[in-house]
XYZ file of C-alpha atoms in Angstrom:
770
model
C 7.135 42.198 32.862
C 7.878 38.595 33.725
C 4.840 38.513 36.000
C 2.710 40.159 33.307
C 3.623 37.448 30.822
C 2.576 34.725 33.244
C -0.575 36.575 34.294
C -1.708 37.259 30.741
C -1.012 33.715 29.711
C -2.897 32.341 32.717
C -5.848 34.607 32.026
C -6.060 33.655 28.358
C -5.515 30.005 29.164
C -8.189 30.111 31.859
C -10.788 31.700 29.574
C -10.062 29.189 26.830
C -10.052 26.315 29.319
C -13.407 27.268 30.830
C -14.896 27.873 27.400
C -13.757 24.443 26.189
C -15.173 22.762 29.294
C -18.478 24.612 28.905
C -18.654 23.815 25.221
C -17.746 20.182 25.858
C -20.434 19.864 28.529
C -23.032 21.510 26.319
C -22.182 19.275 23.377
C -22.157 16.197 25.610
C -25.438 17.155 27.244
C -27.234 18.006 24.032
C -25.730 15.023 22.247
C -26.560 12.528 24.992
C -29.965 13.869 26.004
C -30.957 14.668 22.448
C -29.964 11.194 21.300
C -31.847 9.597 24.182
C -34.927 11.726 23.430
C -34.779 10.595 19.837
C -34.358 6.974 20.951
C -37.406 7.275 23.197
C -39.473 8.780 20.389
C -38.288 6.033 18.049
C -39.248 3.457 20.685
C -42.793 4.775 20.924
C -43.074 4.881 17.147
C -41.748 1.322 17.037
C -44.509 0.249 19.445
C -47.069 1.834 17.142
C -45.510 -0.078 14.269
C -45.922 -3.315 16.245
C -49.574 -2.457 16.887
C -50.074 -1.709 13.207
C -48.325 -4.940 12.168
C -50.376 -7.015 14.604
C -53.680 -5.471 13.488
C -52.748 -5.843 9.832
C -51.793 -9.490 10.367
C -55.091 -10.207 12.150
C -57.143 -8.349 9.516
C -55.404 -10.100 6.627
C -56.057 -13.433 8.278
C -59.730 -12.447 8.704
C -59.941 -11.587 5.020
C -58.284 -14.885 4.119
C -60.685 -16.856 6.334
C -63.708 -15.106 4.805
C -62.508 -15.804 1.257
C -61.797 -19.413 2.134
C -65.306 -19.870 3.557
C -66.906 -18.185 0.514
C -65.423 -20.770 -1.815
C -68.008 -23.339 -0.666
C -70.656 -24.528 -3.163
C -73.512 -23.668 -0.783
C -72.426 -19.976 -0.924
C -72.614 -20.004 -4.703
C -76.166 -21.453 -4.635
C -77.241 -18.987 -1.946
C -75.781 -15.900 -3.634
C -77.165 -16.789 -7.073
C -80.531 -18.041 -5.631
C -80.253 -20.955 -8.020
C -82.137 -23.856 -6.461
C -83.761 -26.635 -8.429
C -86.580 -26.986 -5.913
C -87.558 -26.114 -2.339
C -85.931 -29.247 -0.977
C -82.594 -28.172 -2.343
C -83.181 -24.647 -0.965
C -83.772 -25.981 2.537
C -80.788 -28.283 2.231
C -78.490 -25.438 1.103
C -79.764 -23.114 3.825
C -79.249 -25.772 6.467
C -75.758 -26.549 5.242
C -74.809 -22.867 5.022
C -76.204 -22.120 8.496
C -74.298 -25.030 9.953
C -71.080 -23.896 8.313
C -71.456 -20.342 9.588
C -72.067 -21.625 13.126
C -69.052 -23.910 12.944
C -66.955 -21.025 11.636
C -67.896 -18.762 14.562
C -67.444 -21.607 17.028
C -63.941 -22.356 15.717
C -62.898 -18.683 15.641
C -63.814 -17.068 18.972
C -62.176 -13.784 17.879
C -65.007 -13.263 15.382
C -68.327 -11.875 16.605
C -70.610 -12.740 13.692
C -70.603 -13.523 9.992
C -73.106 -12.386 7.306
C -74.027 -13.541 3.846
C -76.302 -11.293 1.773
C -77.731 -12.356 -1.630
C -78.608 -9.396 -3.796
C -80.393 -11.730 -6.218
C -82.914 -12.978 -3.625
C -82.629 -10.190 -1.020
C -82.042 -12.849 1.680
C -79.679 -12.224 4.627
C -78.193 -15.070 6.648
C -76.012 -15.101 9.777
C -74.808 -17.894 12.008
C -77.780 -17.151 14.303
C -80.675 -16.258 11.966
C -82.060 -16.160 8.447
C -83.999 -13.175 7.102
C -85.827 -13.742 3.869
C -85.848 -10.580 1.840
C -84.627 -8.651 4.862
C -85.901 -5.148 5.376
C -83.680 -2.081 5.316
C -83.723 -1.932 9.088
C -81.882 -5.256 9.383
C -80.169 -5.488 6.023
C -77.468 -2.867 6.615
C -75.122 -4.614 4.146
C -77.094 -3.585 1.054
C -75.726 -0.029 1.196
C -72.197 -1.303 0.399
C -73.184 -3.234 -2.712
C -71.832 -0.496 -4.993
C -68.688 0.333 -3.013
C -65.743 0.916 -5.397
C -63.421 -1.407 -3.492
C -63.528 -5.206 -3.429
C -63.430 -5.096 0.351
C -63.747 -2.473 3.077
C -63.068 -2.362 6.825
C -65.758 -0.422 8.622
C -64.990 1.441 11.803
C -66.805 0.553 15.041
C -70.567 0.381 14.618
C -73.536 -1.293 16.259
C -74.588 -4.387 14.356
C -77.484 -6.800 15.073
C -76.406 -10.386 14.415
C -79.827 -11.926 14.726
C -79.788 -12.142 18.515
C -78.382 -8.879 19.884
C -76.643 -5.626 18.919
C -72.824 -5.433 19.429
C -70.001 -2.852 19.007
C -67.964 -4.397 16.193
C -65.426 -3.659 13.481
C -66.633 -5.234 10.247
C -64.989 -6.437 7.057
C -67.316 -6.230 4.025
C -66.377 -8.289 0.946
C -67.960 -8.447 -2.525
C -69.199 -11.715 -4.057
C -67.782 -12.900 -6.335
C -64.515 -11.855 -4.707
C -63.235 -9.812 -7.676
C -66.442 -8.359 -9.047
C -67.120 -4.699 -9.826
C -70.302 -2.734 -8.941
C -73.206 -3.838 -11.147
C -71.834 -7.375 -11.517
C -72.022 -8.465 -7.895
C -74.371 -11.194 -6.709
C -74.114 -10.231 -3.067
C -71.886 -9.360 -0.118
C -70.146 -11.173 2.731
C -69.227 -9.631 6.058
C -67.423 -10.700 9.193
C -67.339 -8.763 12.472
C -64.766 -8.510 15.264
C -65.847 -7.065 18.592
C -64.245 -3.700 19.339
C -63.171 -4.969 22.746
C -61.282 -7.868 21.110
C -59.409 -5.398 18.918
C -58.487 -3.237 21.900
C -57.242 -6.268 23.875
C -55.109 -7.190 20.911
C -53.499 -3.745 21.110
C -53.217 -3.774 24.865
C -50.938 -6.842 24.833
C -48.282 -4.770 23.046
C -47.998 -2.475 26.074
C -47.135 -5.047 28.728
C -46.636 -2.429 31.463
C -49.772 -0.529 30.533
C -50.182 2.685 28.609
C -49.707 5.834 30.726
C -51.812 8.029 28.459
C -54.495 7.517 25.828
C -54.407 5.096 22.922
C -56.933 5.002 20.083
C -57.415 4.329 16.387
C -59.129 6.649 13.894
C -60.340 5.926 10.400
C -59.568 8.256 7.495
C -62.600 10.487 8.334
C -61.599 10.911 11.984
C -64.101 8.426 13.401
C -62.955 6.502 16.462
C -62.403 2.820 15.681
C -61.308 1.859 19.192
C -60.324 3.841 22.259
C -59.100 3.150 25.781
C -61.919 5.489 26.907
C -65.087 3.694 25.748
C -67.104 6.899 26.036
C -65.228 8.140 22.962
C -66.609 5.392 20.698
C -68.671 6.623 17.729
C -67.145 10.065 18.136
C -65.705 12.006 15.225
C -62.524 13.801 16.409
C -61.755 15.600 13.160
C -62.543 18.992 14.664
C -59.651 18.800 17.127
C -56.593 20.726 15.812
C -54.007 18.113 16.675
C -56.222 15.393 15.112
C -56.371 17.449 11.918
C -52.565 17.434 11.858
C -52.579 13.642 12.180
C -55.190 13.115 9.469
C -53.397 15.330 6.948
C -50.136 13.398 7.304
C -49.996 10.180 5.297
C -46.979 8.822 7.205
C -45.950 8.391 10.826
C -44.530 11.031 13.160
C -44.703 12.771 16.500
C -45.185 16.263 17.944
C -45.880 17.978 21.245
C -49.146 19.655 22.138
C -50.642 21.131 25.280
C -53.935 19.448 26.325
C -55.845 20.388 29.448
C -52.858 22.429 30.663
C -50.443 19.475 30.396
C -47.685 19.173 27.810
C -48.398 16.001 25.873
C -46.384 13.979 23.328
C -48.452 12.710 20.401
C -47.241 9.720 18.352
C -49.118 8.480 15.311
C -48.771 6.018 12.455
C -50.791 5.508 9.285
C -51.681 1.912 8.419
C -50.770 1.035 4.856
C -53.466 -1.677 4.852
C -56.554 0.069 6.230
C -55.513 3.724 6.076
C -56.436 4.087 9.765
C -54.424 6.244 12.159
C -52.924 4.538 15.213
C -52.487 7.272 17.861
C -50.724 7.299 21.228
C -50.875 10.328 23.567
C -48.713 10.452 26.694
C -47.609 13.207 29.078
C -44.197 14.502 28.050
C -42.894 14.044 31.592
C -43.798 10.360 31.401
C -42.158 9.906 27.995
C -38.853 11.349 29.129
C -38.860 9.870 32.616
C -35.838 7.615 31.791
C -33.790 10.754 30.989
C -33.934 12.141 34.519
C -31.099 9.985 35.888
C -28.844 10.690 32.890
C -29.580 14.412 33.025
C -28.822 14.571 36.755
C -25.545 12.667 36.284
C -24.476 15.049 33.534
C -25.203 18.066 35.719
C -23.201 16.575 38.603
C -20.350 15.769 36.231
C -20.419 19.344 34.892
C -20.168 20.770 38.414
C -17.197 18.501 39.162
C -15.469 19.538 35.931
C -15.923 23.227 36.678
C -14.533 22.648 40.155
C -11.472 20.917 38.733
C -11.118 23.680 36.145
C -11.054 26.352 38.839
C -8.446 24.360 40.775
C -6.331 24.046 37.659
C -6.574 27.762 36.993
C -5.416 28.814 40.456
C -2.885 26.073 41.225
C -1.808 23.912 38.304
C -1.461 26.786 35.816
C 1.002 28.560 38.110
C 3.371 25.624 37.706
C 2.609 25.369 34.008
C 3.900 28.857 33.237
C 6.980 28.799 35.448
C 9.136 27.587 32.532
C 7.876 30.605 30.564
C 9.015 32.902 33.383
C 12.443 31.232 33.437
C 12.665 31.492 29.643
C 11.845 35.208 29.823
C 14.628 35.657 32.387
C 17.135 33.832 30.198
C 16.112 35.875 27.164
C 16.545 39.043 29.208
C 20.071 37.942 30.131
C 20.829 37.203 26.478
C 19.752 40.683 25.426
C 21.892 42.229 28.121
C 24.829 40.116 26.988
C 24.334 41.370 23.423
C 24.362 44.977 24.618
C 20.724 45.566 23.815
C 19.820 47.171 27.111
C 18.668 46.005 30.480
C 14.913 46.222 29.884
C 12.820 43.160 30.571
C 11.691 40.825 27.850
C 8.078 41.207 26.790
C 5.831 39.042 24.689
C 6.727 40.924 21.494
C 10.449 40.432 22.182
C 9.915 36.746 22.854
C 7.992 36.476 19.612
C 10.883 38.108 17.749
C 13.385 35.725 19.303
C 11.194 32.748 18.477
C 10.958 34.005 14.897
C 14.746 34.032 14.748
C 14.831 30.479 16.092
C 12.323 29.360 13.461
C 14.307 31.125 10.745
C 17.478 29.371 11.880
C 15.557 26.085 11.848
C 14.398 26.735 8.276
C 17.985 27.498 7.263
C 19.087 24.280 8.913
C 16.372 22.317 7.098
C 17.421 23.924 3.814
C 21.024 22.994 4.537
C 19.965 19.406 5.239
C 17.962 19.310 1.988
C 20.940 20.661 0.071
C 23.183 18.092 1.728
C 20.873 15.170 1.022
C 22.393 14.269 -2.368
C 25.866 14.185 -0.841
C 24.639 12.197 2.170
C 22.896 9.783 -0.178
C 26.086 9.397 -2.206
C 28.108 8.804 0.958
C 25.735 6.147 2.333
C 25.543 4.361 -1.004
C 29.319 4.357 -1.394
C 29.685 2.956 2.117
C 27.296 0.157 1.174
C 29.126 -0.532 -2.070
C 32.592 -0.637 -0.504
C 31.419 -2.597 2.542
C 31.937 0.084 5.193
C 28.338 -0.457 6.246
C 26.864 -3.949 6.295
C 24.337 -3.939 9.151
C 20.871 -3.329 7.714
C 19.299 -2.295 11.029
C 22.082 0.231 11.665
C 21.774 1.857 8.243
C 17.975 1.559 7.856
C 17.138 4.923 9.491
C 19.766 6.721 7.393
C 18.273 5.238 4.232
C 14.768 6.159 5.375
C 15.857 9.767 6.015
C 17.147 9.924 2.437
C 13.880 8.509 1.104
C 15.604 5.294 0.044
C 13.596 2.126 0.549
C 15.517 -1.116 1.009
C 14.636 -4.647 2.049
C 16.843 -6.462 4.591
C 18.027 -9.045 2.037
C 18.271 -9.873 -1.698
C 20.602 -7.201 -3.143
C 22.011 -6.776 -6.632
C 24.413 -4.120 -7.940
C 24.763 -2.799 -11.494
C 27.386 -0.436 -12.867
C 26.418 1.725 -15.841
C 28.451 3.842 -18.241
C 26.778 6.642 -20.206
C 28.033 7.888 -23.567
C 26.728 9.517 -26.724
C 27.506 8.168 -30.156
C 29.820 10.422 -32.148
C 30.329 12.934 -29.321
C 32.945 13.458 -26.648
C 30.947 14.450 -23.589
C 32.162 17.273 -21.372
C 32.316 16.698 -17.599
C 29.233 18.876 -17.225
C 27.256 16.855 -19.782
C 28.421 13.602 -18.212
C 27.131 14.736 -14.831
C 23.810 15.885 -16.342
C 23.217 12.684 -18.304
C 24.211 10.535 -15.346
C 21.731 12.446 -13.181
C 18.968 11.775 -15.732
C 19.898 8.100 -15.858
C 19.747 7.828 -12.060
C 16.303 9.478 -11.940
C 14.866 7.233 -14.665
C 16.382 4.151 -13.047
C 15.070 4.919 -9.551
C 11.578 5.639 -10.891
C 11.381 2.309 -12.726
C 12.944 0.296 -9.912
C 10.722 1.703 -7.162
C 7.538 1.001 -9.112
C 7.807 -2.668 -8.115
C 10.951 -3.168 -6.068
C 13.348 -0.989 -4.060
C 16.746 0.574 -4.637
C 18.758 3.677 -5.483
C 21.270 4.966 -8.026
C 24.241 7.335 -7.610
C 26.776 9.073 -9.820
C 30.274 7.527 -9.628
C 31.822 10.254 -11.758
C 33.257 10.073 -15.237
C 29.923 9.200 -16.794
C 29.433 6.149 -14.594
C 26.637 5.278 -12.186
C 26.037 2.547 -9.624
C 22.580 1.049 -9.139
C 21.682 -0.921 -6.006
C 18.492 -2.982 -6.236
C 16.693 -4.690 -3.371
C 13.941 -7.288 -3.679
C 11.235 -8.334 -1.246
C 11.015 -11.912 -2.474
C 12.212 -14.421 -5.046
C 15.311 -16.548 -5.532
C 18.546 -15.126 -7.046
C 17.709 -16.352 -10.555
C 14.248 -14.733 -10.518
C 15.602 -11.416 -9.243
C 18.412 -11.510 -11.789
C 15.881 -11.909 -14.603
C 13.762 -9.085 -13.156
C 16.817 -6.851 -13.151
C 17.625 -7.626 -16.779
C 14.062 -6.749 -17.838
C 14.204 -3.420 -15.977
C 17.610 -2.552 -17.432
C 16.509 -3.297 -20.997
C 13.586 -0.917 -20.470
C 15.914 1.760 -19.054
C 18.284 1.436 -22.010
C 15.372 1.801 -24.407
C 14.152 4.971 -22.655
C 17.615 6.549 -22.543
C 18.148 5.829 -26.244
C 14.764 7.049 -27.465
C 14.296 10.076 -25.222
C 17.863 11.335 -24.784
C 19.829 9.658 -27.585
C 22.274 8.166 -25.077
C 24.087 4.851 -25.177
C 24.179 3.083 -21.845
C 26.286 0.011 -21.108
C 25.437 -1.825 -17.900
C 27.377 -4.500 -16.042
C 25.237 -6.674 -13.779
C 26.523 -8.512 -10.719
C 24.944 -11.527 -9.093
C 22.116 -11.341 -6.568
C 23.339 -11.540 -2.964
C 21.236 -12.367 0.075
C 23.034 -10.281 2.740
C 23.928 -6.597 2.804
C 27.531 -7.433 3.667
C 27.879 -9.126 0.242
C 26.954 -5.964 -1.687
C 30.651 -5.118 -2.404
C 31.079 -8.515 -4.104
C 28.133 -7.853 -6.383
C 29.530 -4.358 -7.075
C 32.917 -5.808 -8.051
C 31.207 -8.328 -10.310
C 29.245 -5.587 -12.054
C 32.427 -3.618 -12.715
C 34.114 -6.726 -14.067
C 31.137 -7.375 -16.352
C 31.278 -3.772 -17.591
C 34.852 -4.325 -18.822
C 33.422 -6.716 -21.408
C 31.849 -3.817 -23.265
C 34.896 -4.059 -25.551
C 33.459 -7.378 -26.763
C 29.719 -6.950 -26.373
C 29.709 -3.367 -27.608
C 28.071 -0.250 -26.237
C 24.406 0.085 -25.273
C 24.083 -3.426 -23.932
C 23.412 -5.242 -20.683
C 26.296 -7.505 -19.677
C 25.648 -9.990 -16.897
C 28.511 -11.474 -14.955
C 26.645 -14.794 -15.052
C 27.177 -14.810 -18.813
C 30.907 -14.289 -18.381
C 31.908 -16.384 -15.409
C 32.080 -20.095 -16.148
C 30.913 -22.712 -13.665
C 33.298 -23.838 -10.968
C 35.212 -26.300 -13.126
C 38.860 -26.940 -12.450
C 39.589 -27.857 -16.074
C 38.298 -24.456 -17.223
C 40.569 -22.553 -14.855
C 43.474 -24.675 -16.052
C 42.667 -23.677 -19.632
C 42.308 -20.065 -18.565
C 45.908 -20.127 -17.246
C 47.059 -21.528 -20.582
C 46.070 -18.219 -22.155
C 48.918 -16.385 -20.373
C 51.600 -17.624 -22.834
C 49.318 -16.576 -25.698
C 49.159 -13.036 -24.313
C 52.935 -12.965 -23.726
C 53.546 -14.038 -27.332
C 51.109 -11.346 -28.463
C 52.978 -8.737 -26.459
C 56.241 -9.887 -28.054
C 54.501 -10.075 -31.483
C 55.741 -13.629 -31.958
C 52.952 -14.839 -34.244
C 54.241 -18.394 -34.540
C 54.317 -19.006 -30.794
C 51.065 -17.133 -30.332
C 49.173 -19.354 -32.789
C 50.856 -22.488 -31.418
C 49.852 -21.661 -27.833
C 46.382 -20.762 -29.048
C 46.028 -24.114 -30.840
C 47.214 -25.954 -27.725
C 44.661 -24.124 -25.632
C 41.742 -25.015 -27.921
C 42.916 -28.616 -28.278
C 43.073 -28.963 -24.515
C 39.580 -27.470 -24.247
C 38.189 -30.033 -26.695
C 40.023 -32.922 -25.005
C 38.538 -31.783 -21.651
C 35.060 -32.175 -23.167
C 34.092 -28.599 -22.380
C 30.518 -27.758 -23.441
C 30.035 -25.273 -26.305
C 29.071 -22.422 -23.981
C 32.407 -22.743 -22.096
C 34.362 -22.779 -25.359
C 32.602 -19.550 -26.326
C 33.396 -18.208 -22.858
C 37.037 -19.088 -23.430
C 36.925 -17.061 -26.657
C 35.499 -14.090 -24.784
C 38.214 -14.310 -22.127
C 40.962 -14.480 -24.764
C 39.529 -11.415 -26.478
C 39.281 -9.557 -23.178
C 42.833 -10.350 -22.158
C 44.181 -9.448 -25.590
C 42.429 -6.069 -25.491
C 43.876 -5.427 -22.029
C 47.325 -6.387 -23.332
C 47.265 -3.945 -26.269
C 45.745 -1.292 -24.010
C 48.697 -1.667 -21.621
C 51.071 -1.172 -24.568
C 49.427 2.144 -25.344
C 46.951 1.277 -28.077
C 43.628 2.893 -27.291
C 40.608 0.534 -26.984
C 38.719 2.579 -29.587
C 41.445 1.799 -32.159
C 41.742 -1.901 -31.338
C 37.979 -2.296 -31.212
C 37.665 -1.626 -34.980
C 37.385 -5.256 -36.158
C 35.811 -6.399 -32.866
C 32.548 -4.430 -32.931
C 30.514 -7.566 -33.588
C 32.792 -10.118 -31.957
C 30.034 -11.363 -29.682
C 27.740 -12.224 -32.587
C 30.599 -13.615 -34.666
C 31.699 -16.005 -31.927
C 28.097 -17.019 -31.226
C 27.653 -17.917 -34.926
C 30.643 -20.255 -35.001
C 29.397 -23.763 -35.713
C 32.458 -25.589 -34.304
C 35.555 -24.968 -32.237
C 37.826 -24.823 -35.274
C 35.902 -21.857 -36.640
C 36.149 -20.205 -33.227
C 39.906 -20.857 -33.075
C 40.352 -19.443 -36.574
C 38.331 -16.333 -35.688
C 40.312 -15.667 -32.483
C 43.595 -16.307 -34.292
C 42.762 -13.799 -37.026
C 41.866 -11.175 -34.450
C 45.087 -11.786 -32.464
C 47.162 -11.445 -35.634
C 45.458 -8.150 -36.356
C 46.278 -6.928 -32.839
C 49.881 -8.080 -33.248
C 50.101 -5.992 -36.417
C 48.844 -2.969 -34.496
C 51.509 -3.554 -31.814
C 54.275 -3.786 -34.426
C 53.042 -0.622 -36.105
C 52.970 1.142 -32.763
C 56.518 0.075 -31.928
C 57.868 0.913 -35.369
C 56.601 4.471 -34.941
C 58.188 4.726 -31.550
C 61.912 4.415 -32.389
C 64.684 4.480 -29.807
C 65.195 7.019 -27.073
C 68.634 7.398 -25.541
C 67.271 9.125 -22.453
C 64.994 6.186 -21.660
C 67.828 3.710 -22.278
C 70.038 5.566 -19.808
C 67.172 5.677 -17.281
C 66.587 1.945 -17.609
C 70.270 1.240 -17.115
C 70.272 3.489 -14.045
C 67.238 1.664 -12.601
C 68.823 -1.753 -13.173
C 71.917 -0.546 -11.324
C 70.243 1.222 -8.377
C 66.992 -0.755 -7.844
C 68.349 -1.963 -4.439
C 68.169 1.595 -3.061
C 65.062 2.403 -0.999
C 64.758 6.001 -2.166
C 64.744 5.287 -5.888
C 61.724 7.201 -7.230
C 60.358 9.081 -10.226
C 61.330 12.380 -8.604
C 64.914 11.172 -8.217
C 65.079 10.294 -11.908
C 63.614 13.694 -12.764
C 66.341 15.363 -10.724
C 69.101 13.173 -12.239
C 68.043 13.728 -15.856
C 66.698 17.288 -15.466
C 63.145 16.397 -16.580
C 59.714 16.676 -14.980
C 58.108 13.582 -13.402
C 55.019 13.692 -15.714
C 57.253 13.808 -18.772
C 59.336 10.864 -17.553
C 56.157 8.924 -16.809
C 54.898 9.499 -20.357
C 58.262 8.446 -21.818
C 58.155 5.233 -19.798
C 54.658 4.440 -21.032
C 55.526 5.095 -24.671
C 58.858 3.218 -24.818
C 58.583 0.462 -22.225
C 54.843 -0.179 -22.446
C 54.734 0.080 -18.676
C 54.846 2.800 -16.055
C 57.802 3.496 -13.785
C 56.356 1.824 -10.666
C 55.389 -1.401 -12.464
C 58.773 -1.565 -14.183
C 60.659 -1.150 -10.919
C 58.435 -3.713 -9.120
C 59.082 -6.247 -11.894
C 62.856 -5.821 -11.609
C 62.831 -6.074 -7.813
C 60.561 -9.142 -7.703
C 62.611 -10.967 -10.338
C 65.770 -10.175 -8.356
C 64.070 -11.473 -5.189
C 63.095 -14.694 -6.962
C 66.759 -15.273 -7.827
C 67.895 -14.582 -4.260
C 65.280 -16.966 -2.863
C 67.051 -19.829 -4.607
C 69.656 -19.611 -1.832
C 68.107 -21.147 1.317
C 70.710 -19.482 3.560
C 69.362 -15.973 2.835
C 66.510 -14.933 5.103
C 63.358 -13.404 3.665
C 63.970 -10.143 5.575
C 67.427 -9.904 4.028
C 65.985 -10.560 0.569
C 63.484 -7.756 1.127
C 66.232 -5.319 2.063
C 68.497 -6.490 -0.754
C 65.959 -5.701 -3.457
C 65.130 -2.201 -2.168
C 62.181 -2.694 0.231
C 62.567 -0.856 3.525
C 59.361 -2.463 4.852
C 59.287 -6.277 4.876
C 55.483 -6.358 5.077
C 55.236 -4.300 1.898
C 57.637 -6.717 0.206
C 55.590 -9.748 1.264
C 52.365 -8.199 0.020
C 53.876 -7.161 -3.338
C 55.578 -10.537 -3.876
C 52.377 -12.498 -3.289
C 50.374 -10.229 -5.557
C 52.973 -10.556 -8.302
C 53.596 -14.339 -8.061
C 50.544 -15.661 -6.265
C 52.732 -17.134 -3.517
C 54.474 -15.862 -0.426
C 58.318 -15.846 -0.526
C 58.423 -18.905 1.741
C 55.875 -20.776 -0.382
C 57.739 -19.824 -3.520
C 61.048 -21.102 -2.082
C 59.480 -24.448 -1.105
C 57.791 -24.756 -4.484
C 61.000 -23.850 -6.279
C 63.052 -26.542 -4.528
C 60.665 -29.246 -5.753
C 61.123 -28.288 -9.416
C 63.962 -28.564 -11.861
C 66.132 -25.514 -12.150
C 65.106 -25.150 -15.773
C 61.491 -24.746 -14.754
C 62.141 -21.893 -12.361
C 60.994 -18.569 -13.724
């Protein structure tokens, strides 16, 4: 069976191969030879066109010369026979005869020129004058009533006063544009037939291998390479009839005298004559012989190579198929499907299974694409991936287009006014937001959006050009449009925090963090708004950061609900801001920061943002409308007092809890122990950890971990006053089994390392030490 597969394949392949070669040769042969035949026919027709153009140019010049000569005054007198006396007649005749002689002498191409006066019946040439010429010599009179203004006569014998010649004659009315019945006479000019033929002969530099002639519209020979054919009418010949009935140019083949001939003809648009060229077909296509012979030789070589390929190369081509059939046979035996050989139908079935598995794999990849997209985007946002060239192909596979620089991150939060969205609705609305966002972004720029969960989404934009300020403005315009669409079409409120534009991919996490920080200010700016971190972060001014630190005592007084201290610290902060000559926008920024920190403070106590936000829904506009810093201070003070009242109300509702008091006392006594944990408290007081955690939050306004860290760090700060105690010993004494964890926690809590804190502490008065 293995051999049969190879044999059948080779046979089919051989038939197809030979057929393709034969078809290719036939198409090449017919295409090449046919094109060359057409080119040769076009060449012969082009030569006829040159002949026609040359004759037309010469004839038009002849007509122009005749008209120019007829403009003379002597012609007018002669044609109208208007002489005052015989002396004037003789003078005019002499002048006209002289002019005609000079004309013929200066134009050797012309044979003779005639002037016939119908008024007097006189006929004059350059050689003679016939007074009232008889019909025998006055052959011009018959054309007096011709309908045309001029007419070219085919070859005829004309006597010019001296001898009879074979000429082609142009007859012209006088006056030039006169109709029959109004003409005074005729003018004529003759060109010898031999001159016309020589004019044609120069076109064929190498000579004409056949016959060349010109016929008028009635089939009369005008000129011919065989002079015996002159004055013959060829209309009775069948192939001439074909030429005369066609008003255009063309070619056809005809058999004449037992020889296949090619006939080419062209109709002159000026005279209506037929320019005809007849050549043996073998002569016309003589240049094709070499090409045809080369093609035949090439075809023989190709067939020889094809036969070699069939009997030698194809055997090696199908060896892999034989090996594959053997492997498939082994696979079937391994599956317990028998020991029979694999045939073509079995191979087809196995290949179908492979294709089916491939389709399943592709479907699995398509189903996994959203998760892969989410994973790649999260790695970009958290900084796990920062090399554009390394991540480019992964983005391309996901259909995400990114530029190698200029990135900006936005964080969005989706909500619906008056409704608490379920997790399913949050996911659905976030998906819609991501689709709308990606469609608008990719219309002009590049980027992608993903669901962060909880009704939040991250948007990564990438720009091809522009500075950070331009791209930031572009982003704001796009986001405003997105918010408008989400509100009108889906009734959703979307709040977006916008980070700054970063040039490198490795700075994407910084922009992401900035966007999340900006989103926190939704408590001040309100929902369904775009909040830029550039509007929140002040310039790099040391005096502003100093003022920002002065807000910490204000927040501590708020937490303790000490209104007097709170307002005093607040007044000191604003006074210091004014004395530092801060611009109005930084004073407003200071107000925003105070509001943000106060909302975070009451939120940590357990007052929900939705409750504390009641009087703050328009805080942004209210602060912006303040005309001076005193109004701003008064506004912030009123809001802080309102928050202090909420804290007092919250605490008054709380009351005391003996269990919590005992827990706090236990923590203060055992905080040095490494294994002190929420689970240990739960075991000691026979409560569950979640319940203890909730009690801590309600009655201490902090969670268990933060409370224990605060106690341990404060104890460490006291121990660090003694220079003799090592930092490692301090770490162990306050309950940290790992010194590195202690160092990290201490610096995060105080802003200094234990060693830096000890050195700083020794430089200060004991009363200043916290």
